[in-house]
Amino acid sequence: MTAAAPAAAPTHETIEVGAEDLPVYCPGPKAPLWSMHPRVFLDVTRTGSARCAYCGAEYRLKPGTVVHGH
């Protein structure tokens, strides 16, 4: 009898966004149909990153991104 391999922890996507991508929302405009869930807007301007509560995708500002007026 062989032991089952432990299940791998789910990996979540990290998506880098720039100032031109604001406001950030998930699922994004290029998300495949199978990954659709209710749209949520994420504030990445305060801390530099935010995680979607539905799918766990992390949105992160690209290094050196300057955000004006947010």
Short mmCIF file of C-alpha atoms in Angstrom, two decimals:
data_model
loop_
_atom_site.label_atom_id
_atom_site.label_comp_id
_atom_site.label_asym_id
_atom_site.label_seq_id
_atom_site.Cartn_x
_atom_site.Cartn_y
_atom_site.Cartn_z
CA MET A 1 0.00 0.00 0.00
CA THR A 2 1.40 3.39 -0.95
CA ALA A 3 0.79 6.66 0.83
CA ALA A 4 -0.89 9.43 -1.08
CA ALA A 5 1.24 12.46 -1.80
CA PRO A 6 0.25 15.53 0.22
CA ALA A 7 -1.88 17.99 -1.70
CA ALA A 8 0.04 21.00 -2.94
CA ALA A 9 -1.00 24.35 -1.54
CA PRO A 10 -3.02 26.31 -4.07
CA THR A 11 -0.95 28.87 -5.90
CA HIS A 12 -2.44 32.27 -6.56
CA GLU A 13 -1.62 34.45 -9.47
CA THR A 14 0.35 37.68 -8.98
CA ILE A 15 -0.54 40.39 -11.47
CA GLU A 16 1.64 43.47 -11.82
CA VAL A 17 -0.22 46.66 -12.70
CA GLY A 18 0.89 50.15 -13.60
CA ALA A 19 -0.68 53.59 -13.24
CA GLU A 20 -2.32 53.12 -16.65
CA ASP A 21 -4.24 50.09 -15.27
CA LEU A 22 -5.98 52.03 -12.47
CA PRO A 23 -8.59 51.49 -11.20
CA VAL A 24 -7.75 47.83 -10.60
CA TYR A 25 -10.58 45.32 -10.57
CA CYS A 26 -10.85 41.55 -10.49
CA PRO A 27 -11.52 39.63 -12.61
CA GLY A 28 -9.53 41.73 -15.02
CA PRO A 29 -10.42 42.45 -18.65
CA LYS A 30 -8.27 39.55 -19.92
CA ALA A 31 -9.57 36.94 -17.47
CA PRO A 32 -10.82 33.71 -19.04
CA LEU A 33 -14.54 32.99 -18.87
CA TRP A 34 -14.09 30.05 -16.46
CA SER A 35 -12.55 32.33 -13.82
CA MET A 36 -15.41 34.83 -13.62
CA HIS A 37 -16.77 35.97 -10.26
CA PRO A 38 -18.46 39.21 -9.15
CA ARG A 39 -16.31 42.23 -10.02
CA VAL A 40 -14.47 43.80 -7.10
CA PHE A 41 -12.35 46.93 -7.15
CA LEU A 42 -9.02 46.70 -5.33
CA ASP A 43 -7.08 49.61 -3.82
CA VAL A 44 -3.43 48.98 -4.64
CA THR A 45 -2.46 52.63 -4.21
CA ARG A 46 -2.22 52.60 -0.40
CA THR A 47 -0.01 49.59 0.26
CA GLY A 48 1.23 48.69 -3.22
CA SER A 49 -0.74 45.45 -3.38
CA ALA A 50 -4.17 43.94 -2.79
CA ARG A 51 -5.63 40.44 -2.89
CA CYS A 52 -8.98 39.46 -4.38
CA ALA A 53 -11.28 37.96 -1.75
CA TYR A 54 -12.96 35.71 -4.33
CA CYS A 55 -10.08 34.06 -6.18
CA GLY A 56 -6.99 35.03 -4.19
CA ALA A 57 -5.22 36.71 -7.11
CA GLU A 58 -2.74 39.32 -5.89
CA TYR A 59 -2.45 42.63 -7.71
CA ARG A 60 0.81 44.48 -7.18
CA LEU A 61 2.02 47.85 -8.46
CA LYS A 62 5.00 47.57 -10.79
CA PRO A 63 8.25 48.79 -9.18
CA GLY A 64 8.72 52.50 -9.73
CA THR A 65 5.05 53.18 -10.52
CA VAL A 66 4.07 56.76 -9.72
CA VAL A 67 0.38 57.23 -8.97
CA HIS A 68 -1.01 60.74 -9.42
CA GLY A 69 -4.31 61.92 -7.99
CA HIS A 70 -5.21 58.75 -6.10
#
